[in-house]
Coordinates of N, CA, C and O in Angstrom, one line a residue:
M1 N -146.1 -27.2 167.1 CA -145.0 -27.2 168.0 C -144.5 -25.8 168.3 O -144.5 -25.0 167.5
T2 N -144.1 -25.7 169.5 CA -143.5 -24.4 170.0 C -142.0 -24.3 169.5 O -141.4 -25.3 169.1
R3 N -141.5 -23.2 169.6 CA -140.1 -23.0 169.2 C -139.1 -23.8 170.1 O -138.2 -24.4 169.6
A4 N -139.4 -23.9 171.4 CA -138.6 -24.7 172.3 C -138.7 -26.2 171.9 O -137.7 -27.0 171.9
T5 N -139.9 -26.7 171.6 CA -140.1 -28.1 171.2 C -139.4 -28.4 169.9 O -138.7 -29.4 169.8
N6 N -139.4 -27.4 169.0 CA -138.7 -27.6 167.7 C -137.2 -27.7 168.0 O -136.5 -28.5 167.3
A7 N -136.7 -26.9 168.9 CA -135.2 -26.9 169.2 C -134.8 -28.3 169.8 O -133.8 -28.8 169.4
L8 N -135.6 -28.8 170.7 CA -135.3 -30.1 171.3 C -135.4 -31.2 170.3 O -134.5 -32.0 170.2
A9 N -136.5 -31.1 169.5 CA -136.6 -32.2 168.4 C -135.5 -32.1 167.4 O -135.0 -33.1 167.0
G10 N -135.1 -30.9 167.1 CA -134.0 -30.7 166.1 C -132.7 -31.3 166.7 O -131.9 -31.9 166.0
A11 N -132.4 -31.0 167.9 CA -131.2 -31.5 168.5 C -131.2 -33.0 168.6 O -130.2 -33.7 168.3
L12 N -132.3 -33.6 169.0 CA -132.4 -35.1 169.1 C -132.3 -35.7 167.7 O -131.7 -36.8 167.5
L13 N -132.9 -35.1 166.7 CA -132.8 -35.6 165.3 C -131.4 -35.5 164.8 O -130.9 -36.4 164.1
A14 N -130.7 -34.4 165.1 CA -129.3 -34.3 164.7 C -128.5 -35.4 165.3 O -127.6 -36.0 164.7
L15 N -128.7 -35.7 166.6 CA -128.0 -36.8 167.2 C -128.4 -38.1 166.5 O -127.5 -38.9 166.3
A16 N -129.6 -38.4 166.3 CA -130.0 -39.6 165.6 C -129.5 -39.8 164.2 O -129.3 -40.9 163.8
S17 N -129.2 -38.7 163.6 CA -128.8 -38.8 162.2 C -127.3 -39.0 162.0 O -126.8 -39.2 160.9
L18 N -126.6 -39.0 163.1 CA -125.1 -39.3 163.1 C -124.9 -40.7 162.5 O -125.7 -41.6 162.8
S19 N -123.8 -40.9 161.8 CA -123.5 -42.2 161.3 C -123.3 -43.2 162.5 O -122.9 -42.8 163.6
A20 N -123.5 -44.5 162.2 CA -123.3 -45.5 163.2 C -121.8 -45.5 163.7 O -121.6 -45.9 164.9
S21 N -120.9 -45.1 162.9 CA -119.5 -45.1 163.3 C -119.1 -43.9 164.2 O -118.1 -44.0 164.9
A22 N -119.9 -42.9 164.3 CA -119.6 -41.8 165.2 C -119.7 -42.1 166.6 O -120.6 -42.9 167.0
Q23 N -118.8 -41.7 167.4 CA -118.8 -41.9 168.9 C -119.3 -40.7 169.6 O -118.5 -39.7 169.7
W24 N -120.5 -40.7 170.2 CA -121.0 -39.6 170.9 C -121.1 -40.0 172.4 O -121.6 -41.1 172.7
S25 N -120.7 -39.1 173.3 CA -120.9 -39.3 174.7 C -122.0 -38.5 175.2 O -122.6 -37.7 174.5
V26 N -122.4 -38.7 176.5 CA -123.4 -37.9 177.1 C -123.0 -36.4 177.1 O -123.8 -35.5 176.9
D27 N -121.7 -36.2 177.3 CA -121.2 -34.8 177.3 C -121.4 -34.2 175.9 O -121.8 -33.0 175.8
D28 N -121.2 -34.9 174.8 CA -121.4 -34.4 173.5 C -122.9 -34.1 173.3 O -123.2 -33.0 172.7
L29 N -123.8 -34.9 173.8 CA -125.2 -34.7 173.7 C -125.6 -33.4 174.4 O -126.3 -32.5 173.9
M30 N -125.1 -33.3 175.7 CA -125.5 -32.1 176.5 C -124.9 -30.8 175.9 O -125.6 -29.8 175.9
T31 N -123.7 -30.9 175.3 CA -123.2 -29.7 174.6 C -124.1 -29.3 173.4 O -124.4 -28.1 173.2
A32 N -124.5 -30.3 172.6 CA -125.4 -30.0 171.5 C -126.7 -29.4 171.9 O -127.2 -28.4 171.3
L33 N -127.3 -30.0 173.0 CA -128.6 -29.4 173.5 C -128.4 -28.1 174.1 O -129.3 -27.2 173.9
A34 N -127.3 -27.8 174.8 CA -127.1 -26.5 175.5 C -127.0 -25.4 174.5 O -127.4 -24.3 174.7
A35 N -126.5 -25.7 173.3 CA -126.4 -24.7 172.2 C -127.8 -24.2 171.8 O -128.0 -23.1 171.3
R36 N -128.8 -25.0 172.0 CA -130.2 -24.7 171.6 C -131.0 -24.1 172.7 O -132.1 -23.5 172.5
G37 N -130.6 -24.2 174.0 CA -131.3 -23.7 175.1 C -132.4 -24.6 175.7 O -132.5 -25.8 175.2
D38 N -133.2 -24.1 176.6 CA -134.2 -24.9 177.3 C -135.3 -25.3 176.3 O -135.6 -24.6 175.4
A39 N -135.9 -26.5 176.5 CA -136.9 -27.0 175.6 C -137.7 -28.1 176.3 O -137.3 -28.8 177.2
D40 N -139.0 -28.2 175.8 CA -139.9 -29.3 176.3 C -140.6 -29.9 175.1 O -140.8 -29.3 174.1
A41 N -140.9 -31.2 175.2 CA -141.5 -31.9 174.1 C -142.3 -33.1 174.7 O -142.0 -33.6 175.8
T42 N -143.3 -33.6 174.0 CA -144.0 -34.8 174.4 C -143.4 -36.0 173.5 O -142.8 -35.7 172.5
F43 N -143.5 -37.2 174.0 CA -143.1 -38.3 173.2 C -144.0 -39.5 173.3 O -144.8 -39.6 174.3
T44 N -144.0 -40.4 172.3 CA -144.6 -41.7 172.4 C -143.6 -42.7 171.9 O -142.9 -42.4 170.9
E45 N -143.4 -43.7 172.7 CA -142.4 -44.7 172.4 C -143.1 -46.1 172.3 O -143.9 -46.4 173.1
R46 N -142.6 -46.9 171.4 CA -143.1 -48.3 171.2 C -141.9 -49.2 171.4 O -141.0 -49.1 170.6
R47 N -142.0 -50.1 172.3 CA -140.9 -51.1 172.5 C -141.5 -52.5 172.1 O -142.5 -52.9 172.5
F48 N -140.6 -53.1 171.3 CA -141.0 -54.5 170.8 C -140.2 -55.5 171.7 O -139.0 -55.5 171.6
V49 N -141.0 -56.3 172.4 CA -140.4 -57.3 173.3 C -140.7 -58.7 172.7 O -141.9 -59.0 172.5
P50 N -139.7 -59.5 172.4 CA -140.0 -60.8 171.7 C -141.0 -61.7 172.4 O -141.7 -62.4 171.7
V51 N -141.1 -61.6 173.7 CA -142.1 -62.6 174.4 C -143.5 -62.0 174.4 O -144.4 -62.7 174.8
L52 N -143.8 -60.8 173.9 CA -145.1 -60.2 173.9 C -145.7 -60.2 172.5 O -144.9 -60.1 171.5
D53 N -147.0 -60.3 172.4 CA -147.7 -60.3 171.1 C -147.8 -59.0 170.4 O -147.9 -58.9 169.2
A54 N -147.7 -57.9 171.2 CA -147.9 -56.6 170.7 C -146.9 -55.7 171.4 O -146.4 -56.0 172.5
P55 N -146.5 -54.6 170.7 CA -145.5 -53.6 171.3 C -146.1 -53.0 172.6 O -147.3 -52.8 172.7
V56 N -145.2 -52.6 173.5 CA -145.6 -51.9 174.7 C -145.4 -50.4 174.4 O -144.3 -50.0 174.0
Q57 N -146.5 -49.7 174.5 CA -146.4 -48.2 174.2 C -146.4 -47.4 175.4 O -147.1 -47.7 176.4
S58 N -145.5 -46.4 175.5 CA -145.4 -45.5 176.6 C -145.4 -44.1 176.0 O -145.1 -43.8 174.9
S59 N -145.8 -43.1 176.9 CA -145.8 -41.7 176.5 C -145.5 -40.8 177.7 O -145.7 -41.3 178.8
G60 N -145.1 -39.6 177.4 CA -144.8 -38.7 178.5 C -144.1 -37.4 177.9 O -144.4 -37.0 176.8
T61 N -143.2 -36.8 178.7 CA -142.6 -35.6 178.4 C -141.1 -35.7 178.4 O -140.5 -36.4 179.2
L62 N -140.4 -34.9 177.6 CA -139.0 -34.7 177.7 C -138.8 -33.2 178.0 O -139.4 -32.3 177.5
R63 N -137.8 -32.9 178.8 CA -137.4 -31.6 179.2 C -135.9 -31.4 179.2 O -135.2 -32.3 179.8
F64 N -135.4 -30.4 178.5 CA -134.0 -30.1 178.6 C -133.9 -28.8 179.3 O -134.5 -27.8 178.9
I65 N -133.1 -28.7 180.3 CA -132.8 -27.4 181.1 C -131.3 -27.2 180.9 O -130.5 -27.9 181.4
A66 N -131.0 -26.1 180.1 CA -129.6 -25.8 179.7 C -128.9 -25.4 181.0 O -129.5 -24.8 181.9
P67 N -127.6 -25.8 181.1 CA -126.8 -26.3 180.1 C -126.7 -27.9 180.2 O -126.1 -28.5 179.2
D68 N -127.2 -28.5 181.2 CA -126.8 -29.9 181.4 C -127.8 -30.9 182.1 O -127.4 -31.8 182.7
R69 N -129.1 -30.6 181.9 CA -130.1 -31.5 182.6 C -131.1 -31.9 181.6 O -131.7 -31.1 180.9
L70 N -131.2 -33.2 181.4 CA -132.2 -33.8 180.5 C -133.1 -34.7 181.3 O -132.7 -35.6 182.1
E71 N -134.4 -34.5 181.2 CA -135.4 -35.2 182.0 C -136.4 -36.0 181.1 O -136.9 -35.4 180.1
K72 N -136.7 -37.2 181.4 CA -137.7 -38.0 180.6 C -138.7 -38.4 181.7 O -138.3 -39.2 182.6
H73 N -139.9 -38.0 181.6 CA -141.0 -38.4 182.5 C -142.0 -39.2 181.7 O -142.8 -38.6 180.9
T74 N -142.0 -40.5 182.0 CA -143.0 -41.3 181.4 C -144.3 -41.3 182.2 O -144.2 -41.4 183.4
L75 N -145.4 -41.0 181.6 CA -146.7 -40.9 182.3 C -147.6 -42.1 182.1 O -148.3 -42.5 183.0
Q76 N -147.5 -42.8 180.9 CA -148.3 -43.9 180.6 C -147.4 -45.0 180.1 O -146.5 -44.7 179.4
P77 N -147.6 -46.3 180.4 CA -148.7 -46.9 181.1 C -148.5 -46.8 182.7 O -149.4 -47.0 183.4
R78 N -147.2 -46.4 183.1 CA -147.0 -46.2 184.5 C -146.0 -45.0 184.7 O -145.1 -44.8 183.8
A79 N -146.1 -44.3 185.8 CA -145.1 -43.2 186.0 C -143.7 -43.7 186.2 O -143.5 -44.7 186.9
E80 N -142.8 -43.0 185.6 CA -141.4 -43.4 185.6 C -140.6 -42.1 185.2 O -141.0 -41.4 184.4
S81 N -139.5 -41.9 185.9 CA -138.6 -40.7 185.5 C -137.2 -41.1 185.4 O -136.7 -42.0 186.0
L82 N -136.5 -40.4 184.4 CA -135.1 -40.6 184.2 C -134.5 -39.2 184.1 O -135.0 -38.4 183.3
V83 N -133.5 -38.9 184.8 CA -132.8 -37.6 184.8 C -131.3 -37.8 184.6 O -130.7 -38.6 185.2
L84 N -130.8 -37.1 183.5 CA -129.4 -37.0 183.3 C -129.0 -35.6 183.7 O -129.5 -34.7 183.1
A85 N -128.1 -35.5 184.6 CA -127.6 -34.2 185.0 C -126.1 -34.2 185.0 O -125.4 -35.2 185.4

C-alpha cells in the first residue's frame, strides 16, 4: 500500500471503529479525511441479498480529494460512480 492508500484506509477504519451510539455526519467524515490529505485506494465489496443464492461482488477505486470530495468508482460487475462533494 502506498502512503496515500494507508491514509485513506486509516481514516475509513477510524470511522468504522466508532461506537454505534456515535452520531457522525458527512461533514464529520470529510473533516476527518481532510486532515489526512488526498488518497486513493482499491476496494472489493460483497453484498448479501436475501433473494440471491450467492453474494454480489463488486470492485473498483476510492479517491479522496482534500478537503471535501470523495469518489467511489465501481468497475466490476458494471460501471457505476458515486461522488460526495
